Short mmCIF file of C-alpha atoms and ligand atoms in Angstrom, two decimals:
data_model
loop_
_atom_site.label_atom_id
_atom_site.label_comp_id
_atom_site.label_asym_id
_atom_site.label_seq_id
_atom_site.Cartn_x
_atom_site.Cartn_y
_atom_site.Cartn_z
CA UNK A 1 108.39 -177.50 90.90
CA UNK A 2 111.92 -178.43 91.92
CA UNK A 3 113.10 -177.97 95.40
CA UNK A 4 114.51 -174.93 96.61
CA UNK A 5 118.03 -177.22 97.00
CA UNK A 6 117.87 -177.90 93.34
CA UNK A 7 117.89 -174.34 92.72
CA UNK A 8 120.69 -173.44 95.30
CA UNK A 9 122.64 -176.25 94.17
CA UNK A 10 122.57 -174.26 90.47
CA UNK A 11 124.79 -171.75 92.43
CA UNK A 12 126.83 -174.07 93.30
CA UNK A 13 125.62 -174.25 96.46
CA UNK A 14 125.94 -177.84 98.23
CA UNK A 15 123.61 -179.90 99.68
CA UNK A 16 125.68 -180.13 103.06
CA UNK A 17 125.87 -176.01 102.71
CA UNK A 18 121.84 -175.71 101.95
CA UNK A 19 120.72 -177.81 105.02
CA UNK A 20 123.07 -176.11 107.50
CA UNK A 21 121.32 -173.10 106.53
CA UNK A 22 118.19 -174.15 107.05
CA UNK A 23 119.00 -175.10 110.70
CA UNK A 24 120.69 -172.12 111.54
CA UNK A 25 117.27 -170.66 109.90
CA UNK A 26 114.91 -172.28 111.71
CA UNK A 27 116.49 -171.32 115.24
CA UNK A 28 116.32 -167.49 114.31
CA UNK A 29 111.72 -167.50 113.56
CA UNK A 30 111.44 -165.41 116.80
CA UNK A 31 114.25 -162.68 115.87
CA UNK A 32 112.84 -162.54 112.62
CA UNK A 33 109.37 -162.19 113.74
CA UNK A 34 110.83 -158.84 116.25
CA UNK A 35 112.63 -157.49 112.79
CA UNK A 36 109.04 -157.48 111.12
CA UNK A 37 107.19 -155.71 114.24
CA UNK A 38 109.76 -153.04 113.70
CA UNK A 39 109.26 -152.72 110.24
CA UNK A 40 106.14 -152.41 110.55
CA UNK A 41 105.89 -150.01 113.33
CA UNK A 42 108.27 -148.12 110.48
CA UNK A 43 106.30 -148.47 108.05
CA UNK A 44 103.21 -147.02 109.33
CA UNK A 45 105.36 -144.09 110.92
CA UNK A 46 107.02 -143.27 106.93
CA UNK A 47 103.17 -143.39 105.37
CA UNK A 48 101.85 -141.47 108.55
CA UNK A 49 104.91 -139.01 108.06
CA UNK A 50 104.10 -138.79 103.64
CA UNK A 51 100.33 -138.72 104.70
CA UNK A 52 100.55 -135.54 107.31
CA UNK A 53 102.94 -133.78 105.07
CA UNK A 54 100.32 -134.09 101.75
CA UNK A 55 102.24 -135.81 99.49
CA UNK A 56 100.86 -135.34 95.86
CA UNK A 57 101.14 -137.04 92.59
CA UNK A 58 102.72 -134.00 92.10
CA UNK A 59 105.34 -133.91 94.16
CA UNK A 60 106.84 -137.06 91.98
CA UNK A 61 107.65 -134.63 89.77
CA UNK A 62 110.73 -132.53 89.85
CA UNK A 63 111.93 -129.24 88.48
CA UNK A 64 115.00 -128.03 86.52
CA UNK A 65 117.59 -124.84 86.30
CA UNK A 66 117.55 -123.25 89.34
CA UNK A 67 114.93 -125.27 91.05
CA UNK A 68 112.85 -122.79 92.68
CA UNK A 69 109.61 -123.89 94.19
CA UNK A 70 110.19 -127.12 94.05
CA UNK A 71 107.20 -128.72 95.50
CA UNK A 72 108.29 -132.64 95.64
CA UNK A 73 111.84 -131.44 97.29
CA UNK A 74 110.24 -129.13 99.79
CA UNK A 75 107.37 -132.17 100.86
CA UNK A 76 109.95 -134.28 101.00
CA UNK A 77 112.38 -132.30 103.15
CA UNK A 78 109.20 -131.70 105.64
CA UNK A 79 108.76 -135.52 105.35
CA UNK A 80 111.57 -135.90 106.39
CA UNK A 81 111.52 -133.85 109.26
CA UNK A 82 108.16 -135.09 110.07
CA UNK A 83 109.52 -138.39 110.32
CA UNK A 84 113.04 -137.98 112.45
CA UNK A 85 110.53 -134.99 114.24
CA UNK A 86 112.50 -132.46 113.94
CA UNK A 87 112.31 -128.97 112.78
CA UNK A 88 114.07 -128.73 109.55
CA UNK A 89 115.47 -131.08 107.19
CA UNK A 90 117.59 -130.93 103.84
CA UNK A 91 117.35 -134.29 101.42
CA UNK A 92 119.19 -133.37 98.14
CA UNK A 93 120.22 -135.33 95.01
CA UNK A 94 123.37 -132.18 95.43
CA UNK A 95 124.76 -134.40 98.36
CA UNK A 96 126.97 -136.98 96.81
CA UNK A 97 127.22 -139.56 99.62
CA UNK A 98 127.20 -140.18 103.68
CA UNK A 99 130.83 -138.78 103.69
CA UNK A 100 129.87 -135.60 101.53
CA UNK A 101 126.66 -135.10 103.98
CA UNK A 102 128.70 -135.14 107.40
CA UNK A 103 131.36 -133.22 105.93
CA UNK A 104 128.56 -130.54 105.06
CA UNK A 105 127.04 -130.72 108.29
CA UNK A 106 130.66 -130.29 110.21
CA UNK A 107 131.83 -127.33 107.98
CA UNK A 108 128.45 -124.91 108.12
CA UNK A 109 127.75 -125.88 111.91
CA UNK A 110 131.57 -125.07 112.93
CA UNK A 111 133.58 -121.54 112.74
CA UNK A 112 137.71 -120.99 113.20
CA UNK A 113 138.66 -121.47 116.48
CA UNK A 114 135.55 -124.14 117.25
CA UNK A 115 136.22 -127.89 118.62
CA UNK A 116 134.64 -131.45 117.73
CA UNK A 117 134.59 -133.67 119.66
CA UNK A 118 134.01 -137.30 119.29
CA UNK A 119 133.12 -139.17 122.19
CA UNK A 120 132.91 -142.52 121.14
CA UNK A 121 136.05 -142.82 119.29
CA UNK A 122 137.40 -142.68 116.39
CA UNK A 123 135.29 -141.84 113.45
CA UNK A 124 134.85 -143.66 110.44
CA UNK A 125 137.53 -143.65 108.35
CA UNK A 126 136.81 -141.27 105.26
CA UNK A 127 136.29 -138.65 108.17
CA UNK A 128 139.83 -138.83 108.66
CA UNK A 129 140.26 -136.19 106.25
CA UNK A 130 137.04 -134.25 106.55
CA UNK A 131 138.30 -133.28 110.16
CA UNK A 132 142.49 -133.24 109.24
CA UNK A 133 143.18 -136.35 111.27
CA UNK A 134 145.17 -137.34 108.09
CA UNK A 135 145.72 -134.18 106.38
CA UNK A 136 144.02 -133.43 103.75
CA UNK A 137 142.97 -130.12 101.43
CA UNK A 138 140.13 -128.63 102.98
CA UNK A 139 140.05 -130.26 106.08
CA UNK A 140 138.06 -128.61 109.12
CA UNK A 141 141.91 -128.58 110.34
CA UNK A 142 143.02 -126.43 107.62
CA UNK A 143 140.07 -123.82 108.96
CA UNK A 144 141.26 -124.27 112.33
CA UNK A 145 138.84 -125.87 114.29
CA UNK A 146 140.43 -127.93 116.06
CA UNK A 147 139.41 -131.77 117.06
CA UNK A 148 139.45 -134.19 120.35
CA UNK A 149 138.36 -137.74 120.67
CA UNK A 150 137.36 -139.62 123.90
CA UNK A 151 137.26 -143.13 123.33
CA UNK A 152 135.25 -145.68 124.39
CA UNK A 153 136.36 -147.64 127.48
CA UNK A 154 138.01 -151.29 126.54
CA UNK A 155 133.93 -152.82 127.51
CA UNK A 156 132.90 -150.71 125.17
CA UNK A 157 130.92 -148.54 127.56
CA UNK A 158 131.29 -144.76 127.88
CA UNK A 159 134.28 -142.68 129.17
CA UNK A 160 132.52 -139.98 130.89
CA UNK A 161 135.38 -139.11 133.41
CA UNK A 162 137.14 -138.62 130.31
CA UNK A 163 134.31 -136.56 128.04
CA UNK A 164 133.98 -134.39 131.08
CA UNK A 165 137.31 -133.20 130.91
CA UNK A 166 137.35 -132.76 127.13
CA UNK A 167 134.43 -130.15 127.04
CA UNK A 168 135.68 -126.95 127.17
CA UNK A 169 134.48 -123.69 126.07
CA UNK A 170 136.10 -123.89 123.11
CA UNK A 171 133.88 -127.08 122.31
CA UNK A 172 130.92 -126.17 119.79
CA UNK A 173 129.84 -129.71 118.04
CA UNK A 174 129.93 -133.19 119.61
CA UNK A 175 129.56 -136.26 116.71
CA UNK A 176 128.30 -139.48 117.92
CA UNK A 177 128.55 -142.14 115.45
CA UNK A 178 126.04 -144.86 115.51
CA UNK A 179 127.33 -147.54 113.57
CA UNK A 180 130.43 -148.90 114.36
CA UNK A 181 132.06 -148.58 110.63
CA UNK A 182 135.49 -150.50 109.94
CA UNK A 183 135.38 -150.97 113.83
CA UNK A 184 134.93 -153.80 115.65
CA UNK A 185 133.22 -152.32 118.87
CA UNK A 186 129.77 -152.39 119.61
CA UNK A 187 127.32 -150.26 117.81
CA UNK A 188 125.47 -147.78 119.83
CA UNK A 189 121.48 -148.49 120.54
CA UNK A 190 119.53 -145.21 120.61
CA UNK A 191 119.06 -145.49 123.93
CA UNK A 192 122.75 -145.21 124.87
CA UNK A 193 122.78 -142.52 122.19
CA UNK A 194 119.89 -140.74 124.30
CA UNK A 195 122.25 -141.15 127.89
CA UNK A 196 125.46 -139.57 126.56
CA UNK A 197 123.38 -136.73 124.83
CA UNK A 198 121.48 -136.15 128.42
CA UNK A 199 125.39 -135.98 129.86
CA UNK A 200 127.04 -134.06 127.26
CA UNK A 201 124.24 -131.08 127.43
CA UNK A 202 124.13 -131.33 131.18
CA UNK A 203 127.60 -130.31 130.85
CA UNK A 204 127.24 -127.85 128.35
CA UNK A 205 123.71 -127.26 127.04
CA UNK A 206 124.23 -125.14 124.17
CA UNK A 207 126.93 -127.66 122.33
CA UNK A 208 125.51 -129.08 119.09
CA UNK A 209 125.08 -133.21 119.18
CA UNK A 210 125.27 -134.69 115.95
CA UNK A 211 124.65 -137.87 115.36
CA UNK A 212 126.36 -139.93 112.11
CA UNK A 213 123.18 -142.27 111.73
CA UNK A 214 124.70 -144.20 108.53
CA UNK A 215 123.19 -147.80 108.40
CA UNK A 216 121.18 -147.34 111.57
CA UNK A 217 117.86 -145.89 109.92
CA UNK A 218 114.61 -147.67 110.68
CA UNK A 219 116.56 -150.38 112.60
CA UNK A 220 115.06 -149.57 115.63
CA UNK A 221 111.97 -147.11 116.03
CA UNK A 222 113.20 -144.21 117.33
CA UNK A 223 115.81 -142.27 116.03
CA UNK A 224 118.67 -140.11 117.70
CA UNK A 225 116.44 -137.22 117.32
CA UNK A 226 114.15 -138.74 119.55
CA UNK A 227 116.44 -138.81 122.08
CA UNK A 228 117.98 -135.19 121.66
CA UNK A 229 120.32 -135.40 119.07
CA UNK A 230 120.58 -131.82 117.34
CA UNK A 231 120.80 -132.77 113.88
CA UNK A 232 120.85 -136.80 111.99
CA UNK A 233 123.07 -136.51 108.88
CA UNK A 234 123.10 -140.07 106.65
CA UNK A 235 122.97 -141.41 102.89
CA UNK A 236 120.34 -142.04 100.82
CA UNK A 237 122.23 -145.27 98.81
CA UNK A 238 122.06 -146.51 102.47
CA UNK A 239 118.84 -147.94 104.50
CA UNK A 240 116.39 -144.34 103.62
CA UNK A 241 116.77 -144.56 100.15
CA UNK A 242 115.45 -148.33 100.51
CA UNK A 243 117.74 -149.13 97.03
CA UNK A 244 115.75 -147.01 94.73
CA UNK A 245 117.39 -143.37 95.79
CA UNK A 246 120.53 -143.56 92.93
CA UNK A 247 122.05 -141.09 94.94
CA UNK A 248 122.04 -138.54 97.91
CA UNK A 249 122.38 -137.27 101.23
CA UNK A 250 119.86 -135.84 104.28
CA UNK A 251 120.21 -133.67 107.46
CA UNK A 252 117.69 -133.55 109.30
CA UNK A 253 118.11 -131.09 112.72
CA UNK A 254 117.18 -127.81 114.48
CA UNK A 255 116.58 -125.46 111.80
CA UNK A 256 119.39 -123.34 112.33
CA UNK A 257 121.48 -125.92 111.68
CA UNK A 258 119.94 -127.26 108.86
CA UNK A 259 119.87 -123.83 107.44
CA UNK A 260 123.85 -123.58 108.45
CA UNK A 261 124.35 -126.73 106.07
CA UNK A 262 121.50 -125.29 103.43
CA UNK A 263 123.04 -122.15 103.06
CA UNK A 264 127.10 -124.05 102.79
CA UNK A 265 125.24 -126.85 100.24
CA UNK A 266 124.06 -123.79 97.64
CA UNK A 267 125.13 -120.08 99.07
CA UNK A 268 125.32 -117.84 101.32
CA UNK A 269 121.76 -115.87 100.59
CA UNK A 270 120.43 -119.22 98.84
CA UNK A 271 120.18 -121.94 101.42
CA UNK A 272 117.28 -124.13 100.38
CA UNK A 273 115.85 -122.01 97.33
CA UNK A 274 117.21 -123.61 94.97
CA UNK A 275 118.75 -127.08 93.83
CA UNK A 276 116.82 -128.92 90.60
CA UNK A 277 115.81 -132.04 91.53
CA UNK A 278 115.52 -132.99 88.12
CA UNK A 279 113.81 -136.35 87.83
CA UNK A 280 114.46 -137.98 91.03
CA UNK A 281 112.13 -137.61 93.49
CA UNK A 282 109.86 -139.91 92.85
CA UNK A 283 112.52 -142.35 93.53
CA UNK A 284 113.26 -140.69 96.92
CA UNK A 285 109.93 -140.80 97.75
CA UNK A 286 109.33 -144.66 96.63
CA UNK A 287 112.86 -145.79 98.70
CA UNK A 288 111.61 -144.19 101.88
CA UNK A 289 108.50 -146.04 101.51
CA UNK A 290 110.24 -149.12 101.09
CA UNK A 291 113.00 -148.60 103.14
CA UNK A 292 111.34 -150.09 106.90
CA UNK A 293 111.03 -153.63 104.51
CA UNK A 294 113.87 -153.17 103.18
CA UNK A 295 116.05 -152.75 106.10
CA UNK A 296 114.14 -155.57 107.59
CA UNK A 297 115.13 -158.29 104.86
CA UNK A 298 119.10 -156.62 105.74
CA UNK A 299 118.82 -157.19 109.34
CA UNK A 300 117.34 -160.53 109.23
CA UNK A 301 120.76 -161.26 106.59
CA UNK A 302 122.80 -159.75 109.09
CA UNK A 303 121.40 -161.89 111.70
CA UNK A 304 121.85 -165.00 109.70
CA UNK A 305 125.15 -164.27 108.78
CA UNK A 306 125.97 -163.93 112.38
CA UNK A 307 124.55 -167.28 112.97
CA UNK A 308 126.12 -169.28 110.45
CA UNK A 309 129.61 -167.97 111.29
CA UNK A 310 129.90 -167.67 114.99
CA UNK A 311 128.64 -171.43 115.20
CA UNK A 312 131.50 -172.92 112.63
CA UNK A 313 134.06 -170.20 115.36
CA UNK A 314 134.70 -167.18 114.05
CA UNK A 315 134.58 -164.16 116.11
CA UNK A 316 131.35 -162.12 114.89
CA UNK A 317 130.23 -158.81 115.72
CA UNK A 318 127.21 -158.19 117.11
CA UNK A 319 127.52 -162.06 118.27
CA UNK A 320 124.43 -164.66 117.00
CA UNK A 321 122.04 -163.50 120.38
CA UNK A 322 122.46 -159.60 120.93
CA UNK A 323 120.17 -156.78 120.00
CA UNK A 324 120.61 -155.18 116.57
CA UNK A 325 121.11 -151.44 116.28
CA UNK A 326 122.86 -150.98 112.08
CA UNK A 327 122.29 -153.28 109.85
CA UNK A 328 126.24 -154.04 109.59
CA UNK A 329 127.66 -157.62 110.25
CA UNK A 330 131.45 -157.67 111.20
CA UNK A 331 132.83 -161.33 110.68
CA UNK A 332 136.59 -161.95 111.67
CA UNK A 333 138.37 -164.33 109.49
CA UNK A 334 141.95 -163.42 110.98
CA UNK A 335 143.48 -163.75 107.00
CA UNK A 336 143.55 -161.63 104.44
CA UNK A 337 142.63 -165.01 102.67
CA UNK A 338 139.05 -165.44 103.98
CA UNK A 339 137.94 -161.98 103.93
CA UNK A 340 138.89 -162.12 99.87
CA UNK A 341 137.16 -165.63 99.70
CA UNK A 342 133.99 -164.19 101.21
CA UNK A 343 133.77 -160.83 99.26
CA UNK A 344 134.17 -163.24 95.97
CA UNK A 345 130.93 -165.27 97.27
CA UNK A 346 128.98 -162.17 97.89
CA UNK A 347 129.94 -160.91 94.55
CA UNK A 348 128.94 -164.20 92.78
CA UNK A 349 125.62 -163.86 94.21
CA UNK A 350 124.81 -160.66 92.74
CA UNK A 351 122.20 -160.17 90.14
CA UNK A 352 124.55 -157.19 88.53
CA UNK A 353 128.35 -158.13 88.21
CA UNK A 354 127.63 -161.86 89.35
CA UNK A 355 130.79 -162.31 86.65
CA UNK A 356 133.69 -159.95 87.87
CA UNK A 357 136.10 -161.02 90.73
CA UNK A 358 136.47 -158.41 92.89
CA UNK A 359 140.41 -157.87 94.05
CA UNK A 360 141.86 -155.41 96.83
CA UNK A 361 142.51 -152.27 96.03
CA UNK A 362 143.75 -148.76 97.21
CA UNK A 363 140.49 -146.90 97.64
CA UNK A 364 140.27 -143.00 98.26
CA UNK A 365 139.48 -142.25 101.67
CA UNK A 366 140.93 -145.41 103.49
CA UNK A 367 144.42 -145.85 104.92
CA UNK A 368 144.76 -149.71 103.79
CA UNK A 369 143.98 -151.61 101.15
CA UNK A 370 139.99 -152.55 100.81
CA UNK A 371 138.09 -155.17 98.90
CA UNK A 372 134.33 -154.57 98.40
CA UNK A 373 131.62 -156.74 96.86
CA UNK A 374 129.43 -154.90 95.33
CA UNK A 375 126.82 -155.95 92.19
CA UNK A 376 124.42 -153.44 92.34
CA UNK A 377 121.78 -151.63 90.51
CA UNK A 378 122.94 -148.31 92.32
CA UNK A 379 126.82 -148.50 92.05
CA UNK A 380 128.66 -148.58 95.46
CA UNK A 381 125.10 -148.95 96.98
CA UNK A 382 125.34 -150.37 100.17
CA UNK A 383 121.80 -151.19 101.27
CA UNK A 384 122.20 -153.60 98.29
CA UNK A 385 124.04 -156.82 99.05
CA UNK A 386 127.72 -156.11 99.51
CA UNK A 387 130.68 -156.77 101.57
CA UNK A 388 133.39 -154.98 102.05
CA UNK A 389 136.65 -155.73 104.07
CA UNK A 390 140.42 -154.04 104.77
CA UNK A 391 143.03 -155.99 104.37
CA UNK A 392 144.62 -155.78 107.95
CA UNK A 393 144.55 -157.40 110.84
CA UNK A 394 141.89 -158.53 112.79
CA UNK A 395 140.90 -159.14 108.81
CA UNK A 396 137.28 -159.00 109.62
CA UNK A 397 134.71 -158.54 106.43
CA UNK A 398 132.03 -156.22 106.96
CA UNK A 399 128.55 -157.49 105.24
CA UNK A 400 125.43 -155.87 105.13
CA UNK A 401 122.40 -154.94 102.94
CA UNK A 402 120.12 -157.51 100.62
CA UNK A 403 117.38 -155.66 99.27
CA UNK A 404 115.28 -158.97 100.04
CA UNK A 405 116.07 -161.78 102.39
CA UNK A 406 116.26 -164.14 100.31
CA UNK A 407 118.88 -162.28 98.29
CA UNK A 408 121.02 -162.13 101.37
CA UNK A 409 120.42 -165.77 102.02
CA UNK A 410 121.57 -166.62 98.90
CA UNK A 411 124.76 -164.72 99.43
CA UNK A 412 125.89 -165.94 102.46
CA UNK A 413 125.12 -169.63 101.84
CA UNK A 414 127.80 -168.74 98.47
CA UNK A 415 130.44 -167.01 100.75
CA UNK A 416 130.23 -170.19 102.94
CA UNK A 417 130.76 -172.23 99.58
CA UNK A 418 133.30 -170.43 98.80
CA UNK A 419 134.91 -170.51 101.82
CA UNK A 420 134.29 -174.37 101.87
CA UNK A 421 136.31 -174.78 98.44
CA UNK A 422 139.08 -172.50 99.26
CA UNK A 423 139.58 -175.05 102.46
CA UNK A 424 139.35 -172.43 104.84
CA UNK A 425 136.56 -173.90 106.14
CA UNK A 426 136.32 -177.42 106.59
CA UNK A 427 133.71 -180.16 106.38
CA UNK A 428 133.48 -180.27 110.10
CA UNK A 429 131.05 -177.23 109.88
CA UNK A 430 128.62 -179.55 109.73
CA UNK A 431 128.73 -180.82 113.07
CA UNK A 432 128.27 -176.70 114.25
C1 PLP B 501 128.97 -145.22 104.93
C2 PLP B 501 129.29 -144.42 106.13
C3 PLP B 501 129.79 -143.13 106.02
C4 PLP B 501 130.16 -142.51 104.70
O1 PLP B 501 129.23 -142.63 103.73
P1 PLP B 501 129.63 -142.70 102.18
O2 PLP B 501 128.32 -142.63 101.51
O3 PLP B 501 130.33 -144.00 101.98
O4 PLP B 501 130.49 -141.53 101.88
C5 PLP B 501 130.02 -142.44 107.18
N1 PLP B 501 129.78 -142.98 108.38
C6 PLP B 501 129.32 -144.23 108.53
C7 PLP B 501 129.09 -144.79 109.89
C8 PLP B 501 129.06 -144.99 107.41
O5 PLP B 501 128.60 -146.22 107.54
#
């Protein structure tokens, strides 16, 4: 058999490249050895979860037309809620993405004349226009509910002098977003999550907390809900779906406000009753299952990533040491230059696309220009290896996913490579 440098170096991956990796590698055993207790604290929890809820060969099935009785898409929903124990969930091919799930969860769960509030910033940025911060048709905005934003103090902690004061009565829905998205400050742990809940309902009990849990899934094990977060909204082409899910979208909450988003999903009258799931569940059901792993092998890329970078000097976020809570890896390159070299690397890696050369372009949703990496089997998928970065300043490139470790390996060791040719990184890394 040759050596596994003989088959990196067929990527074009050097030597010098291939051996700092394995250093940085070999420092991380213990982290990686904490990613797989999670996972498989996870794991058991998603098989307990399928196990209570009598999942069926059946139930792999999937119905058509109007979809009533649906048998695989009602388990799975109470799956679901068995698993982020709650009281009601909604998992549905119908929702098109993360941004099409929070949007749903916002508009059912707020009236005219209702605020949201963010506390912890500003949201990610295709939210912008769900909530009228750009203006946009159909934004809550345009319904008038109105919208307020606390942000988080320069250490990244919690402005609760300033939260206090921007509850009102007025106030209806409070969205805490996990990750940190195209941000660079710290994403929030569940615990954290848990302590601005506890202060927010202190202040006003009945206000709804919804929590944006996009790329924060099975990364730690609990979940907002276990901390009392009203209602989890995320994607399934993200950490739940575990890569298989080809598309989709889940809330899972207090019932009433699940049913709030059922009944805005279909119709008023129809809620959950219908909605074909055609032939997709058993993919849903086979992602979840997979999805504690699967996360795992992104997180322990994420990690490495870290590694690698902060020890040649760039600025990462989370840094090489600190605790994990989304599987995103921010790395700032401070030129538009190295955040294109290292999308190209993590697109050359790919097993789908390896060929194309991704470019910058003027994506729907964002205010500058973006370049994303992304050679997937589900297209945009981001639990799948992919990068994507704007091009402004800091300039930081956001990585994350690898359906396997090693697939992440390989593409960071190639967006070092590539970074190596393009000279923005010089031979000295080796000393690192
Ligand atoms: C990805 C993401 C979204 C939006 O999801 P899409 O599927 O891209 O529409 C929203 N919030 C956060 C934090 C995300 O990471």
């Amino acid at each position: 058999m040759e050596n596994l440098s003989q088959q990196y170096q067929k990527f074009g991956i050097s030597e010098a490249v291939y051996t700092y990796g394995e250093k940085i590698l070999a420092s991380l055993q213990e982290r990686f050895r904490q990613i797989d207790e999670v996972a498989e604290y996870n794991q058991l929890k998603v098989i307990r979860a399928m196990q209570e809820c009598n999942v069926s060969e059946a139930c792999l099935l999937g119905t058509t037309g109007y979809g009533y009785n649906d048998l695989g898409r009602d388990t799975l929903e109470k799956v679901y809620a068995s698993l982020f124990h709650t009281e009601d969930a909604l998992v549905r091919p119908q929702i098109t993405c993360g941004t099409h799930a929070l949007a749903l969860a916002l508009m059912s769960n707020l009236r005219p004349g209702d605020e949201l509030l963010s506390p912890v910033g500003k949201p990610y940025d295709t939210l912008e226009e769900v909530i009228g911060i750009r203006p946009s048709k159909g934004s809550l905005k345009e319904y008038g509910i109105s919208y307020s934003q606390v942000d988080l103090l320069p250490d990244g902690s919690f402005d609760y002098e300033g939260i206090r004061a921007a509850i009102h009565d007025k106030t209806k829905l409070v969205t805490i977003q996990r990750s940190k998205g195209y941000q660079t400050r710290p994403t929030l742990s569940v615990e954290r999550i848990g302590e601005l809940i506890r202060f927010v309902k202190k202040i006003k009990p009945d206000v709804i907390c919804m929590v944006d849990n996009c790329y924060g899934e099975f990364v730690e094990t609990k979940e907002p809900t276990d901390v009392g977060a009203d209602m989890v909204v995320g994607s399934l082409i993200k950490n739940p779906g575990g890569g298989l899910a080809p598309i989709g979208g889940y809330i899972a909450g207090k019932k009433e406000c699940v049913e709030n988003a059922a009944y805005r999903l279909t119709s008023p009258g129809l809620g959950k009753e219908v909605g074909a799931s055609l032939g997709i569940l058993s993919s849903f059901y086979e992602g979840l299952f997979l999805a504690p792993t699967v996360t795992a092998g992104a997180l322990k890329g994420a990690v490495f990533s870290a590694n690698i970078y902060e020890k040649i000097g760039f600025p990462v976020i989370p840094d090489g040491t600190q605790s994990r809570h989304d599987i995103i890896q921010a790395v700032t390159f401070g030129s538009p230059e190295g955040v294109i070299a290292f999308c190209q690397g993590i697109q050359a890696a790919a097993s789908v696309d390896s060929f194309v050369t991704p470019e910058p372009w003027d994506m729907p949703g964002y205010d500058s220009q973006v370049i994303m990496a992304a050679g997937a089997f589900v297209s945009g998928s981001s639990i799948e290896l992919s990068a994507d970065g704007p091009i402004a300043p800091p300039y930081a490139v956001y990585f994350q996913g690898g359906l396997t470790f090693p697939h992440a390996k390989l593409g960071i060791l190639k967006t070092l490579q590539n970074l190596i040719d393009k000279h923005i990184v010089t031979e000295d890394f080796q000393k690192a």
